[in-house]
Amino acid sequence: MTGLTILIPIALLMGAFGLAVFFWAMRDGQFEDMDGAANRILIDEDYEPRP
């Protein structure tokens, strides 16, 4: 039982930290352009057609 008195607060702190990081990422704009990265991988910028 003494292990639970240590593990439960640690789990709650880790969950609160994860939630805080998620809200920070939302506020910072990390999830603004969901389709841009998916489409950007298809664009070949170094392509030069052969003469």
PDB file of C-alpha atoms in Angstrom, residues 5 8-10 12-14 18-19 21 23 25 28-30 32-35 37 39 41 43 45 47 50:
ATOM      1  CA  THR A   5       0.932   6.421  -2.094  1.00  0.00           C
ATOM      2  CA  ILE A   8      -0.598   7.564  -7.725  1.00  0.00           C
ATOM      3  CA  PRO A   9       0.738  11.132  -7.277  1.00  0.00           C
ATOM      4  CA  ILE A  10       3.509  10.428  -9.793  1.00  0.00           C
ATOM      5  CA  LEU A  12      -1.253  12.217 -11.738  1.00  0.00           C
ATOM      6  CA  LEU A  13       1.707  14.568 -12.185  1.00  0.00           C
ATOM      7  CA  MET A  14       2.761  12.822 -15.391  1.00  0.00           C
ATOM      8  CA  GLY A  18       1.211  15.562 -20.682  1.00  0.00           C
ATOM      9  CA  LEU A  19      -2.009  17.553 -20.742  1.00  0.00           C
ATOM     10  CA  VAL A  21       2.268  19.940 -23.137  1.00  0.00           C
ATOM     11  CA  PHE A  23      -2.411  22.427 -24.605  1.00  0.00           C
ATOM     12  CA  ALA A  25       1.196  22.574 -28.608  1.00  0.00           C
ATOM     13  CA  ASP A  28       1.541  27.240 -30.318  1.00  0.00           C
ATOM     14  CA  GLY A  29      -0.098  26.165 -33.597  1.00  0.00           C
ATOM     15  CA  GLN A  30       1.405  22.709 -33.996  1.00  0.00           C
ATOM     16  CA  GLU A  32      -2.907  24.158 -37.607  1.00  0.00           C
ATOM     17  CA  ASP A  33      -1.994  22.661 -40.996  1.00  0.00           C
ATOM     18  CA  MET A  34      -2.792  18.947 -40.909  1.00  0.00           C
ATOM     19  CA  ASP A  35      -2.863  18.487 -44.695  1.00  0.00           C
ATOM     20  CA  ALA A  37       2.769  18.010 -44.277  1.00  0.00           C
ATOM     21  CA  ASN A  39       0.953  17.002 -49.311  1.00  0.00           C
ATOM     22  CA  ILE A  41       5.992  14.930 -48.980  1.00  0.00           C
ATOM     23  CA  ILE A  43       6.230  17.559 -53.951  1.00  0.00           C
ATOM     24  CA  GLU A  45      11.472  20.261 -55.395  1.00  0.00           C
ATOM     25  CA  TYR A  47      13.288  17.588 -59.939  1.00  0.00           C
ATOM     26  CA  ARG A  50      16.204  16.219 -68.784  1.00  0.00           C
TER      27      ARG A  50
END
